[in-house]
PDB file of N, CA, C and O in Angstrom:
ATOM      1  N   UNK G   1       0.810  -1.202   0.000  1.00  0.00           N
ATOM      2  CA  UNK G   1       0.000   0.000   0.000  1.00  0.00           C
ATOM      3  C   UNK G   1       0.852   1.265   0.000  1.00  0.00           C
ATOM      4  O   UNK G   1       0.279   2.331  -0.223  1.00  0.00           O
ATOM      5  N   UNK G   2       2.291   1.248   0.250  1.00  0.00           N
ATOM      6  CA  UNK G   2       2.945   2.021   0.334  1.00  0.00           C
ATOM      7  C   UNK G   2       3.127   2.765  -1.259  1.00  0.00           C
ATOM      8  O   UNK G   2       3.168   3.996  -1.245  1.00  0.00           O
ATOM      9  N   UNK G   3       3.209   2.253  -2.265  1.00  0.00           N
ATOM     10  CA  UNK G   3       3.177   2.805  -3.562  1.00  0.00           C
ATOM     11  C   UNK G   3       1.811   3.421  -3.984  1.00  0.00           C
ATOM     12  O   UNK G   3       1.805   4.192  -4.944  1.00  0.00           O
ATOM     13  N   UNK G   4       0.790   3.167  -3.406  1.00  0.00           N
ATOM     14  CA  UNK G   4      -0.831   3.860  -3.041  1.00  0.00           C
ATOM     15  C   UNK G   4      -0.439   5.127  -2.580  1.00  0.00           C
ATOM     16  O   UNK G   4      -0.477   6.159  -3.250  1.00  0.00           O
ATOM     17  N   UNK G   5      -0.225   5.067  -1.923  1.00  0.00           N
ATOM     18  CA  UNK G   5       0.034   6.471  -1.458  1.00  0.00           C
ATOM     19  C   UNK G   5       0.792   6.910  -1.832  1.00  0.00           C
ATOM     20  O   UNK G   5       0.641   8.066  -1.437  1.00  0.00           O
ATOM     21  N   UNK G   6       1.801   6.880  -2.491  1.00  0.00           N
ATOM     22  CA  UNK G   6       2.688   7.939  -3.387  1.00  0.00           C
ATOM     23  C   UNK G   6       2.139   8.090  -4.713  1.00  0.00           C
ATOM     24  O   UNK G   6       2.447   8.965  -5.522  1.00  0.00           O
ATOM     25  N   UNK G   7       1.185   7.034  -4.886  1.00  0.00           N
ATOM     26  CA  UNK G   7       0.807   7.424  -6.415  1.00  0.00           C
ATOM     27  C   UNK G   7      -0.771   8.691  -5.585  1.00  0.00           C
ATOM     28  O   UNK G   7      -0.896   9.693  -6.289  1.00  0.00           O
ATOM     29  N   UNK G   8      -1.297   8.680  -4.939  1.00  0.00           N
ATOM     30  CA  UNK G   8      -2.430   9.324  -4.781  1.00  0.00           C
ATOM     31  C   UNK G   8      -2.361  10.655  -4.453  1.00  0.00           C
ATOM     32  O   UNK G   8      -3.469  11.188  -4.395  1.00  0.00           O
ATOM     33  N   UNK G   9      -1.099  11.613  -4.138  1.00  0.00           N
ATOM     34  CA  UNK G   9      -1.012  13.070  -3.923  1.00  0.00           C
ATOM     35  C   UNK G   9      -0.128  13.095  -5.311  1.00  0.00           C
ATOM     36  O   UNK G   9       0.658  14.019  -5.100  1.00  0.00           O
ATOM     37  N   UNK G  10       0.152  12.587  -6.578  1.00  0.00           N
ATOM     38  CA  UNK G  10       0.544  12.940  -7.485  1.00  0.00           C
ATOM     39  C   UNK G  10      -1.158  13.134  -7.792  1.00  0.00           C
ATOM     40  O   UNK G  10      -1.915  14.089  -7.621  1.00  0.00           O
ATOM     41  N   UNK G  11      -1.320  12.032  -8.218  1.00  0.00           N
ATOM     42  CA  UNK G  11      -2.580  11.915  -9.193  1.00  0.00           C
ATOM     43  C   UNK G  11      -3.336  13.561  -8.738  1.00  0.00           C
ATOM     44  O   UNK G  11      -3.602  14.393  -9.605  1.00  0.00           O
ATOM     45  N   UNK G  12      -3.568  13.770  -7.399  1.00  0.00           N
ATOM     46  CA  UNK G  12      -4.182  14.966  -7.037  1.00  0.00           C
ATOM     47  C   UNK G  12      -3.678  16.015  -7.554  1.00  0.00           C
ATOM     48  O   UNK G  12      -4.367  16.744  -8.268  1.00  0.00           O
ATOM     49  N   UNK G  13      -2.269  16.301  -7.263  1.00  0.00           N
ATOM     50  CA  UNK G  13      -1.835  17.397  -7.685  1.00  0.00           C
ATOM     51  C   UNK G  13      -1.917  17.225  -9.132  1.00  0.00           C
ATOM     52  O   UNK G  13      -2.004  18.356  -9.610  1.00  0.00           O
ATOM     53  N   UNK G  14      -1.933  16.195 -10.212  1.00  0.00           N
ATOM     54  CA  UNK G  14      -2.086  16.323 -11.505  1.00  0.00           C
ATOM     55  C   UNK G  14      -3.601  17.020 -11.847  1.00  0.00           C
ATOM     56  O   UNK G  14      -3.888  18.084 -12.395  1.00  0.00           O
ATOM     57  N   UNK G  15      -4.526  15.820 -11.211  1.00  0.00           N
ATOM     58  CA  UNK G  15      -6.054  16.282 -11.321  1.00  0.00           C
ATOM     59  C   UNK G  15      -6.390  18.215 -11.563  1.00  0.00           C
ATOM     60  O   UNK G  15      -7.069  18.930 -12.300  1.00  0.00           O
ATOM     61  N   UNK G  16      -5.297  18.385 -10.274  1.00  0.00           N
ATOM     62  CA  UNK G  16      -6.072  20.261 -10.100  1.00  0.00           C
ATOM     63  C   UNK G  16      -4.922  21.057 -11.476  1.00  0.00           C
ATOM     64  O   UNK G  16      -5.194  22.068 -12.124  1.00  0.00           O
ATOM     65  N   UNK G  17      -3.937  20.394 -11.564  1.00  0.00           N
ATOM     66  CA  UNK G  17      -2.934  21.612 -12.953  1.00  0.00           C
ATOM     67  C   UNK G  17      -4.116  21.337 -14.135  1.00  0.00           C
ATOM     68  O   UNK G  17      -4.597  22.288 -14.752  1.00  0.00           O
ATOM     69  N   UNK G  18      -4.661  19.519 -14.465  1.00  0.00           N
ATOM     70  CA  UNK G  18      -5.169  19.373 -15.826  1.00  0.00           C
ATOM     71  C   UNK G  18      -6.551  20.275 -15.958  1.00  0.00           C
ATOM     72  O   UNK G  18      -7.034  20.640 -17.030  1.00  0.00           O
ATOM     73  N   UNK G  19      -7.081  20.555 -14.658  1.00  0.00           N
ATOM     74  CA  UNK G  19      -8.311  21.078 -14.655  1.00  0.00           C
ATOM     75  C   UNK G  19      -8.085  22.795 -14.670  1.00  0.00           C
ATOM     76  O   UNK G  19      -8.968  23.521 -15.127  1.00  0.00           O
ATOM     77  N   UNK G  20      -6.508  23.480 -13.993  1.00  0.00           N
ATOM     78  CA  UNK G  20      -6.250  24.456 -14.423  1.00  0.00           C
ATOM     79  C   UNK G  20      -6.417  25.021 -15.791  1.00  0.00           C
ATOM     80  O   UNK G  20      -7.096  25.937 -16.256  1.00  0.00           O
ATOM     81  N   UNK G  21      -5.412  24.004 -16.366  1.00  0.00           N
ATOM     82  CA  UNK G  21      -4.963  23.994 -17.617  1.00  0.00           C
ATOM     83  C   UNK G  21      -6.056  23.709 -18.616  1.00  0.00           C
ATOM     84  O   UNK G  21      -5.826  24.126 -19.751  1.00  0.00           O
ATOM     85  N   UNK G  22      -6.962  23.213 -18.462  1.00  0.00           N
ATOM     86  CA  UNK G  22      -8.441  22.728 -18.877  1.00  0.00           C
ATOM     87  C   UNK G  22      -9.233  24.907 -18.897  1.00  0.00           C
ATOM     88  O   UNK G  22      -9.335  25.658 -19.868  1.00  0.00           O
ATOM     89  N   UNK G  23      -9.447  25.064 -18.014  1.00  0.00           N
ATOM     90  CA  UNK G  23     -10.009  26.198 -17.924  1.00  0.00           C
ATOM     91  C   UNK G  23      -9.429  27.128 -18.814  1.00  0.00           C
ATOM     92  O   UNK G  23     -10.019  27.531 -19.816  1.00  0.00           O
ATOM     93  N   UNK G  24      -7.766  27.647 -18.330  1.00  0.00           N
ATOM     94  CA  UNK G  24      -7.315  28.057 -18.992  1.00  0.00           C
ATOM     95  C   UNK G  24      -7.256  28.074 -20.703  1.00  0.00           C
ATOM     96  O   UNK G  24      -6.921  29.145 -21.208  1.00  0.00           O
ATOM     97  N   UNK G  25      -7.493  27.201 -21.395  1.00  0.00           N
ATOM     98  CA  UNK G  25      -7.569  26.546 -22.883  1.00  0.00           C
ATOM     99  C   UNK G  25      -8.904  27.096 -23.148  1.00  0.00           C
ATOM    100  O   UNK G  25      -8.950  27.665 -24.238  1.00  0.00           O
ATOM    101  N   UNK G  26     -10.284  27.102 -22.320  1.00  0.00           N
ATOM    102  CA  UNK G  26     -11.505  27.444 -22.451  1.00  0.00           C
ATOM    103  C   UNK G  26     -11.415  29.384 -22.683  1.00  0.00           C
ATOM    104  O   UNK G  26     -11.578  30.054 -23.702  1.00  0.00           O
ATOM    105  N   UNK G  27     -11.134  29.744 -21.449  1.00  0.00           N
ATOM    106  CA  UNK G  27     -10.776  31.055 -21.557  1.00  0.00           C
ATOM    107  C   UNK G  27     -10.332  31.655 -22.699  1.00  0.00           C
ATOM    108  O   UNK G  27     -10.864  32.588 -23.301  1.00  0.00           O
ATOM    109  N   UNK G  28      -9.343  31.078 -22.963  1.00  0.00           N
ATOM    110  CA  UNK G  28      -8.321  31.610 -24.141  1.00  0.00           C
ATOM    111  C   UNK G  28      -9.022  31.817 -25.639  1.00  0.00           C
ATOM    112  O   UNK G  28      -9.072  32.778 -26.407  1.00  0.00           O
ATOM    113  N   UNK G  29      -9.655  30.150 -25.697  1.00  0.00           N
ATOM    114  CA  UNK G  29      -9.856  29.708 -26.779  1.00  0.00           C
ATOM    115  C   UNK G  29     -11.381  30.497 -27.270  1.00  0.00           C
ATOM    116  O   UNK G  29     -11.527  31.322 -28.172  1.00  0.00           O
ATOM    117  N   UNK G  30     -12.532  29.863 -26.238  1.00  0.00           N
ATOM    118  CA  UNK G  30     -13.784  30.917 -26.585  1.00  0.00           C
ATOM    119  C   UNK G  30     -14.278  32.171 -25.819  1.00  0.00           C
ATOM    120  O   UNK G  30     -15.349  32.613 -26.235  1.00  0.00           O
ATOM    121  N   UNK G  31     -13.786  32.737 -24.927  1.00  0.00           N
ATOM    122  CA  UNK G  31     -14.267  33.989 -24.255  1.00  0.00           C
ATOM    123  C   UNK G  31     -12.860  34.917 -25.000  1.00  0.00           C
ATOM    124  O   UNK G  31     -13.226  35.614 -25.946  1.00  0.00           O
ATOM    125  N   UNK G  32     -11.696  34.973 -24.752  1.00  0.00           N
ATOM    126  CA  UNK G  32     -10.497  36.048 -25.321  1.00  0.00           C
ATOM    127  C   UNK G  32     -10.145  36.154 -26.919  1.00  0.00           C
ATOM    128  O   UNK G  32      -9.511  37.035 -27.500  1.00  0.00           O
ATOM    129  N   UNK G  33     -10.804  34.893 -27.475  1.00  0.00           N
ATOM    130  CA  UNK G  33     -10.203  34.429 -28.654  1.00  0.00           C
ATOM    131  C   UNK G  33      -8.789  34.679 -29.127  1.00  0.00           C
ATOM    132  O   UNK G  33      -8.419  35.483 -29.983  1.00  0.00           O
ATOM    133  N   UNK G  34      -8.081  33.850 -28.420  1.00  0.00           N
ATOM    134  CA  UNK G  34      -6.684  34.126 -28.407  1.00  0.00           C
ATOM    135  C   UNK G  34      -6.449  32.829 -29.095  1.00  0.00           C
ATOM    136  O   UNK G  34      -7.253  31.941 -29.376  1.00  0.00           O
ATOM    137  N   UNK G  35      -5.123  32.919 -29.310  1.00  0.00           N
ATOM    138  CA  UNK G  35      -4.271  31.190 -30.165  1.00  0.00           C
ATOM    139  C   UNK G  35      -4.254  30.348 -28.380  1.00  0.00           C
ATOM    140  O   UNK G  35      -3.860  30.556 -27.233  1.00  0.00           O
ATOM    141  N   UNK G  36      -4.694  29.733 -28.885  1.00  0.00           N
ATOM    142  CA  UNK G  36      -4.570  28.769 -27.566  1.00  0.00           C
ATOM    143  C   UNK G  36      -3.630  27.428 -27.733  1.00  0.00           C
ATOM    144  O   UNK G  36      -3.815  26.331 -27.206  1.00  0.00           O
ATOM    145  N   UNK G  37      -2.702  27.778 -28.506  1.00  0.00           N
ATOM    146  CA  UNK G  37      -1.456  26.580 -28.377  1.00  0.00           C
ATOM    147  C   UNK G  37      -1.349  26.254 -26.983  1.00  0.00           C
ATOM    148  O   UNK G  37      -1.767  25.249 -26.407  1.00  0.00           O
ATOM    149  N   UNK G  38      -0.764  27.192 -26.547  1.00  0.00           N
ATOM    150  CA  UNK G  38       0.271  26.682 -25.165  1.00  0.00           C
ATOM    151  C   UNK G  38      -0.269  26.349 -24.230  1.00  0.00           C
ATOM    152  O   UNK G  38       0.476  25.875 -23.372  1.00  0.00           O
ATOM    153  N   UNK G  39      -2.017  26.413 -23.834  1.00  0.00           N
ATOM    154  CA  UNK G  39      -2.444  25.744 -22.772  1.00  0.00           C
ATOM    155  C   UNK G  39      -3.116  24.240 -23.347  1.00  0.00           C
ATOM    156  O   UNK G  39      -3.443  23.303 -22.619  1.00  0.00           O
ATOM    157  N   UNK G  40      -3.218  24.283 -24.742  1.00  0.00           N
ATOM    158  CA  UNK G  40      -3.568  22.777 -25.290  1.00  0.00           C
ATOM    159  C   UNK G  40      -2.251  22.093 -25.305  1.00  0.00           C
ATOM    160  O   UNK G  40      -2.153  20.931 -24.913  1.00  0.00           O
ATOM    161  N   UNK G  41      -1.353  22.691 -25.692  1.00  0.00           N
ATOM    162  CA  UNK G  41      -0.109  21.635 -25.472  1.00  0.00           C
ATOM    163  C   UNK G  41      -0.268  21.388 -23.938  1.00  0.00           C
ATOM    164  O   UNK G  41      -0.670  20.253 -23.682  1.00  0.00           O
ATOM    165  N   UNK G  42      -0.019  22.284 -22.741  1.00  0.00           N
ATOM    166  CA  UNK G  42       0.248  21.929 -21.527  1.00  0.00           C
ATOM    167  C   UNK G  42      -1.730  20.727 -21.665  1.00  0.00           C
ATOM    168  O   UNK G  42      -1.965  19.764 -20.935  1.00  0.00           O
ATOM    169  N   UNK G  43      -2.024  20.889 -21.996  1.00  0.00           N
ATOM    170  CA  UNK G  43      -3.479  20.285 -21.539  1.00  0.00           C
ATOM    171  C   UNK G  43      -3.162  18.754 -21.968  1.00  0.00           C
ATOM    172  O   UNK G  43      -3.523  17.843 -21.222  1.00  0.00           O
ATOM    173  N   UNK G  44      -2.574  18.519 -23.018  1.00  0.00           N
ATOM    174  CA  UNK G  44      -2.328  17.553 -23.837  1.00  0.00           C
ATOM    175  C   UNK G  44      -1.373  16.577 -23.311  1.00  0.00           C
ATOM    176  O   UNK G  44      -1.486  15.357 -23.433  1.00  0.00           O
ATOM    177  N   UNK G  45      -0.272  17.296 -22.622  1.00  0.00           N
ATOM    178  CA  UNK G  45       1.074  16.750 -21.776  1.00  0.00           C
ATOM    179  C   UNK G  45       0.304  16.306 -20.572  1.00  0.00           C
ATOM    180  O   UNK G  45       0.199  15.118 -20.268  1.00  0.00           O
ATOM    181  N   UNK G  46      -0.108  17.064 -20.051  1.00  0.00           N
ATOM    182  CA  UNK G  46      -0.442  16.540 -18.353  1.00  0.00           C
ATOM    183  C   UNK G  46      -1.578  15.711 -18.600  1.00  0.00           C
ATOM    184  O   UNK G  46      -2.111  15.053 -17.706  1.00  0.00           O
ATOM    185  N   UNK G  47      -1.959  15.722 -19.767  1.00  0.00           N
ATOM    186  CA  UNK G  47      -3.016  14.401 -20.016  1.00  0.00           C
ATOM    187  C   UNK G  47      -2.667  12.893 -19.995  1.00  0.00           C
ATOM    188  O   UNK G  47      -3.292  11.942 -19.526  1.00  0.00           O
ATOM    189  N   UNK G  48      -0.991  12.988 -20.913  1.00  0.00           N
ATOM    190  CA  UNK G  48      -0.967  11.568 -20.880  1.00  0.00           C
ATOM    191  C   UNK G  48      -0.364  11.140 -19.976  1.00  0.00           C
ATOM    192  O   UNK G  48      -0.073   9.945 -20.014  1.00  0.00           O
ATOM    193  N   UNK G  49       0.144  12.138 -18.560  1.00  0.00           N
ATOM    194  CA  UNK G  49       0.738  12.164 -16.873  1.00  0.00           C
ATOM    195  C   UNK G  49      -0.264  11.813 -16.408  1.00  0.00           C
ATOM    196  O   UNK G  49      -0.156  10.822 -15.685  1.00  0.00           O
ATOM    197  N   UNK G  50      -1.542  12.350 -16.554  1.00  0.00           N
ATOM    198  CA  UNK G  50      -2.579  11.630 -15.806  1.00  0.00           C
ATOM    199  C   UNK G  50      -3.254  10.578 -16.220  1.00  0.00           C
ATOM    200  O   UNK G  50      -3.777   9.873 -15.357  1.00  0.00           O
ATOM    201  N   UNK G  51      -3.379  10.279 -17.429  1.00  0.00           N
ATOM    202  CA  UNK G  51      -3.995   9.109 -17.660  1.00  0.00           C
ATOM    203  C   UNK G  51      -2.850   8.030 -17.401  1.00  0.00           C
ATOM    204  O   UNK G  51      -3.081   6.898 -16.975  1.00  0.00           O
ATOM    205  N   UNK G  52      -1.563   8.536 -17.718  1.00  0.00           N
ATOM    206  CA  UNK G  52      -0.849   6.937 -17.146  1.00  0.00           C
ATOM    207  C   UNK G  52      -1.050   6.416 -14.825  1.00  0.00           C
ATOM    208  O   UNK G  52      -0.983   5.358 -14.199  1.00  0.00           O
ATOM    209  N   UNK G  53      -1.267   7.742 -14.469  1.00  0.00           N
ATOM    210  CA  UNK G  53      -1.261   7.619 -13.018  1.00  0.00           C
ATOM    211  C   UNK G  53      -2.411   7.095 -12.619  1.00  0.00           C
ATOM    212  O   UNK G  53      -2.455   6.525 -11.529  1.00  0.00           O
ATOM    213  N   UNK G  54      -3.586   7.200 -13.460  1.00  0.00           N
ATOM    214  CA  UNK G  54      -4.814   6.724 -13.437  1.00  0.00           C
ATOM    215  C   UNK G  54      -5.115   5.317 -13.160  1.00  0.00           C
ATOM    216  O   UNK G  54      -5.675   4.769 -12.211  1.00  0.00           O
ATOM    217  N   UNK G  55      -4.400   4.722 -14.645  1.00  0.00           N
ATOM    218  CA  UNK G  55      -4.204   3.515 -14.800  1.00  0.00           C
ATOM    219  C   UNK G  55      -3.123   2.805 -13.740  1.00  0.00           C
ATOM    220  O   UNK G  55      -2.991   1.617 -13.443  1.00  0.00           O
ATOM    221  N   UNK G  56      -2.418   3.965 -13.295  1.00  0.00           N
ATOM    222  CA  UNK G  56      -1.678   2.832 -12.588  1.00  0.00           C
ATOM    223  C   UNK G  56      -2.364   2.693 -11.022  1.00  0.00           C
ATOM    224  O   UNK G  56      -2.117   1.772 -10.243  1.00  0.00           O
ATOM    225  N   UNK G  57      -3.298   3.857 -10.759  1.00  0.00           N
ATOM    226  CA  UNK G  57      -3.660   3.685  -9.711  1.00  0.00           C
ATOM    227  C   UNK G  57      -5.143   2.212  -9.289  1.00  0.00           C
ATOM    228  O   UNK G  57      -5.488   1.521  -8.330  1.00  0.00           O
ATOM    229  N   UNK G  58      -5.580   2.462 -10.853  1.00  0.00           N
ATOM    230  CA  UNK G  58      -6.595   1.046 -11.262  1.00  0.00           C
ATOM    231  C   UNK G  58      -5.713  -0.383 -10.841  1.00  0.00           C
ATOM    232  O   UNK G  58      -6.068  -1.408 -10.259  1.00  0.00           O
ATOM    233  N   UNK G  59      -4.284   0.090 -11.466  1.00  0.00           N
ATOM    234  CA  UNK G  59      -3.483  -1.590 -10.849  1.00  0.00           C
ATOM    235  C   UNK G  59      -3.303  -1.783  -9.217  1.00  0.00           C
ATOM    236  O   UNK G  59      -3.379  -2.724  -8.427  1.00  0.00           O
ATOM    237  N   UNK G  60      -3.047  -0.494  -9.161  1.00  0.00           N
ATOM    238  CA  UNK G  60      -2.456  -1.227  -7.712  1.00  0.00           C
ATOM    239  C   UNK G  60      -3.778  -0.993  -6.462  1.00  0.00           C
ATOM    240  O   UNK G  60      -3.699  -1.394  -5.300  1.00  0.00           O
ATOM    241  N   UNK G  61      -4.817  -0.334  -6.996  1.00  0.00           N
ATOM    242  CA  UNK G  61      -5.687  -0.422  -6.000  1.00  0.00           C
ATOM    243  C   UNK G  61      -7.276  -0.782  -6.980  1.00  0.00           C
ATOM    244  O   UNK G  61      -8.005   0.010  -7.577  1.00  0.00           O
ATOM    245  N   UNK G  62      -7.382  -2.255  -6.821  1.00  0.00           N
ATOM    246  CA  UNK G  62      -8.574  -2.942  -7.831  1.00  0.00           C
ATOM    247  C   UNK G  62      -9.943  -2.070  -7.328  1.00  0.00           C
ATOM    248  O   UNK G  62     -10.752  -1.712  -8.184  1.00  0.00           O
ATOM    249  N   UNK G  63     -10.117  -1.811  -6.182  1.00  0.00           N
ATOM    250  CA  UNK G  63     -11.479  -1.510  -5.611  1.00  0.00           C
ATOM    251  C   UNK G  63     -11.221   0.444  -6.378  1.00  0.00           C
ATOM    252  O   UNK G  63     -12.363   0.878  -6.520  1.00  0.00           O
ATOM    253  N   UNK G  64     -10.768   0.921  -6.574  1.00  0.00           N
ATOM    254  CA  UNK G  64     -10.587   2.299  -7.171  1.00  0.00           C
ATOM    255  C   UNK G  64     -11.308   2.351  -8.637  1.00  0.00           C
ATOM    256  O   UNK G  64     -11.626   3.465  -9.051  1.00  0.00           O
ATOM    257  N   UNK G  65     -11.606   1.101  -9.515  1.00  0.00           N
ATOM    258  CA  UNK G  65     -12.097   1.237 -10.605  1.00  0.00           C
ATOM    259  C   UNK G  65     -13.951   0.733  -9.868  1.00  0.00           C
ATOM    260  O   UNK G  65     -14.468  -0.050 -10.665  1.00  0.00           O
ATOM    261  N   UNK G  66     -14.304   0.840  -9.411  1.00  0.00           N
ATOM    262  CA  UNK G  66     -16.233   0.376  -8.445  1.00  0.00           C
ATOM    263  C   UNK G  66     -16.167   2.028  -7.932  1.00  0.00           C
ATOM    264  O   UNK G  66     -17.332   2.393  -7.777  1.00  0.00           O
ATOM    265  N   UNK G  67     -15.370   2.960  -7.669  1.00  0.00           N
ATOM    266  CA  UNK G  67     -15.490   3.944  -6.825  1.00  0.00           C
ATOM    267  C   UNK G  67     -16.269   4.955  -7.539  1.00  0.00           C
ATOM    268  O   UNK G  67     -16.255   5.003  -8.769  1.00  0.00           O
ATOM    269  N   UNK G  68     -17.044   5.878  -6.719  1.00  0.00           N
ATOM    270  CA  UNK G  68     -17.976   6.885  -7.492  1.00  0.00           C
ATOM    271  C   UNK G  68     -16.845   7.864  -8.806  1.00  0.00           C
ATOM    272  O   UNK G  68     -17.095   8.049  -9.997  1.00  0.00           O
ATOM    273  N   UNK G  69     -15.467   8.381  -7.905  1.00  0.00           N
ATOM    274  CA  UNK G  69     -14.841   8.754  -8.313  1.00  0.00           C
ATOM    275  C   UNK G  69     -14.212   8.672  -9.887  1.00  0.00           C
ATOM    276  O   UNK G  69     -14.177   9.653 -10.628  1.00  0.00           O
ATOM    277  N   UNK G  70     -13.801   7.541 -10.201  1.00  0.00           N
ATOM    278  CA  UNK G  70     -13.419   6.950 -11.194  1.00  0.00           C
ATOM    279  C   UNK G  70     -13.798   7.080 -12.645  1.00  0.00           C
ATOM    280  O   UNK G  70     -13.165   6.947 -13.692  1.00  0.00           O
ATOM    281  N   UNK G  71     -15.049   7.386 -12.352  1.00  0.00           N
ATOM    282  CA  UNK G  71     -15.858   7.076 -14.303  1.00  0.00           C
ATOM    283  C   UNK G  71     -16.017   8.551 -13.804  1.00  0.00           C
ATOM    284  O   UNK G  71     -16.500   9.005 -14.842  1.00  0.00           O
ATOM    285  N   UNK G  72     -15.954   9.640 -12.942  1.00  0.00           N
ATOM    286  CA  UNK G  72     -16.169  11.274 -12.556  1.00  0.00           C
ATOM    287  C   UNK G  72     -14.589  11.562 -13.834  1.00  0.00           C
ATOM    288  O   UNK G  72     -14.552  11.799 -15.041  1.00  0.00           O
ATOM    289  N   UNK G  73     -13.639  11.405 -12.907  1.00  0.00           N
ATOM    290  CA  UNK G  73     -12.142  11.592 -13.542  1.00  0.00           C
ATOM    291  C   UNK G  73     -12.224  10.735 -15.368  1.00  0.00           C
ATOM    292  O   UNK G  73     -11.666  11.339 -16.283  1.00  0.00           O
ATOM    293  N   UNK G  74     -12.676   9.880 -15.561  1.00  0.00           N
ATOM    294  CA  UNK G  74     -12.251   9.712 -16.783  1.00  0.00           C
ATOM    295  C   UNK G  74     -13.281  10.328 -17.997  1.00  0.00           C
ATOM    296  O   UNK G  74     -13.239  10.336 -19.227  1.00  0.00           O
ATOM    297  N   UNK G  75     -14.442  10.953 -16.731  1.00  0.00           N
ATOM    298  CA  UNK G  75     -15.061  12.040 -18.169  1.00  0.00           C
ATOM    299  C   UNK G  75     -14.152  12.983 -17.977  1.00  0.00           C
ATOM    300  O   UNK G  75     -13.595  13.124 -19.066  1.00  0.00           O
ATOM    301  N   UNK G  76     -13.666  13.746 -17.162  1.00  0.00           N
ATOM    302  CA  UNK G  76     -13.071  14.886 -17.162  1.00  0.00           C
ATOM    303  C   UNK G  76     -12.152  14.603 -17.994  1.00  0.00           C
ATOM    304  O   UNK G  76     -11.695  15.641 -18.473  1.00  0.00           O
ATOM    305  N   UNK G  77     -11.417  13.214 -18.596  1.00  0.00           N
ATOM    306  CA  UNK G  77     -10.063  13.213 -19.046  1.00  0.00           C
ATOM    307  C   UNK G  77     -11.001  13.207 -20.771  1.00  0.00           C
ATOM    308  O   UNK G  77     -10.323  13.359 -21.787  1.00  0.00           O
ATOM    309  N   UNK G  78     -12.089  13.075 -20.849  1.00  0.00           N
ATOM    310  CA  UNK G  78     -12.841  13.173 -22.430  1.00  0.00           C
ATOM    311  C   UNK G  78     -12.506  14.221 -22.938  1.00  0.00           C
ATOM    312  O   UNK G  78     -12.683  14.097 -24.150  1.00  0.00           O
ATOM    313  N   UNK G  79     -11.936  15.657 -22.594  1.00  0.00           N
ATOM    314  CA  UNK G  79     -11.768  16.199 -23.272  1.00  0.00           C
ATOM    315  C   UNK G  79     -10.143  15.960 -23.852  1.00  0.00           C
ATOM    316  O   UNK G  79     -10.043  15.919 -25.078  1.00  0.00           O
ATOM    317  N   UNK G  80      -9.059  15.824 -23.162  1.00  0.00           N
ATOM    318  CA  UNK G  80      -7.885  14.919 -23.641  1.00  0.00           C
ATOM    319  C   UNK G  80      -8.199  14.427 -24.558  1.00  0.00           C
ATOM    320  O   UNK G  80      -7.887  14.748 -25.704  1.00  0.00           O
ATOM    321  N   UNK G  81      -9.015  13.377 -24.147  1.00  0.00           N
ATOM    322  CA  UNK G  81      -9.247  12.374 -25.598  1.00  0.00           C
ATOM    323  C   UNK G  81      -9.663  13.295 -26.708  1.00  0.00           C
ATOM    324  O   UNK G  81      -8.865  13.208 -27.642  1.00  0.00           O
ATOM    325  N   UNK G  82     -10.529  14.056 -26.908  1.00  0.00           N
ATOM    326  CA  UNK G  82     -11.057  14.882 -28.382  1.00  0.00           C
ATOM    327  C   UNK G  82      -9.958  15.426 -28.980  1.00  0.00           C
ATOM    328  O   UNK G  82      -9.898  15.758 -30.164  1.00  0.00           O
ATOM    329  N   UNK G  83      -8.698  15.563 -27.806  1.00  0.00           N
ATOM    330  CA  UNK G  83      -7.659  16.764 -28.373  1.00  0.00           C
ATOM    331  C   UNK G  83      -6.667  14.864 -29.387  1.00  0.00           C
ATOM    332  O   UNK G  83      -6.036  14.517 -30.385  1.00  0.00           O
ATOM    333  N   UNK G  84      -7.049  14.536 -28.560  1.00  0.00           N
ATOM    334  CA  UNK G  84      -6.012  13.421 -29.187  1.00  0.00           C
ATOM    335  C   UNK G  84      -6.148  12.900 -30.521  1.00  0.00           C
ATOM    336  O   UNK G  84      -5.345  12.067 -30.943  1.00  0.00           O
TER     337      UNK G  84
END
């Protein structure tokens, strides 16, 4: 359980930058109409940081994929996927 818990204050601190970085891309893109490269690249990078921590947190803790949480975080990661 000791690798549980080092994977679970990453995954967090990833969760709140992708959802920064998520907003940020929104802002840019339809309220400022600005070029929104650089927060889709950062959106795009910390996507495939979180989807690999995701998955690894599905391995090492089986009861984490039944949790309310789980199918919450992998819509949030749907927009990743569209960019992909």
């Amino acid at each position: 359980m000791n690798t549980v818990n080092k994977v679970r204050p990453a995954i967090w601190l990833s969760r709140f930058v992708y959802i920064a970085f998520f907003i940020w891309l929104v802002v840019d893109f339809f309220v400022l109409d600005l070029n929104a490269g650089v927060p889709g690249l950062l959106l795009l990078l910390i996507g495939f940081w979180l989807f690999y921590l995701e998955n690894q947190l599905e391995k090492l803790d089986p009861k984490y994929a039944d949790t309310f949480w789980c199918p919450i975080w992998r819509f949030l990661l749907f927009p990743w996927f569209l960019i992909m």
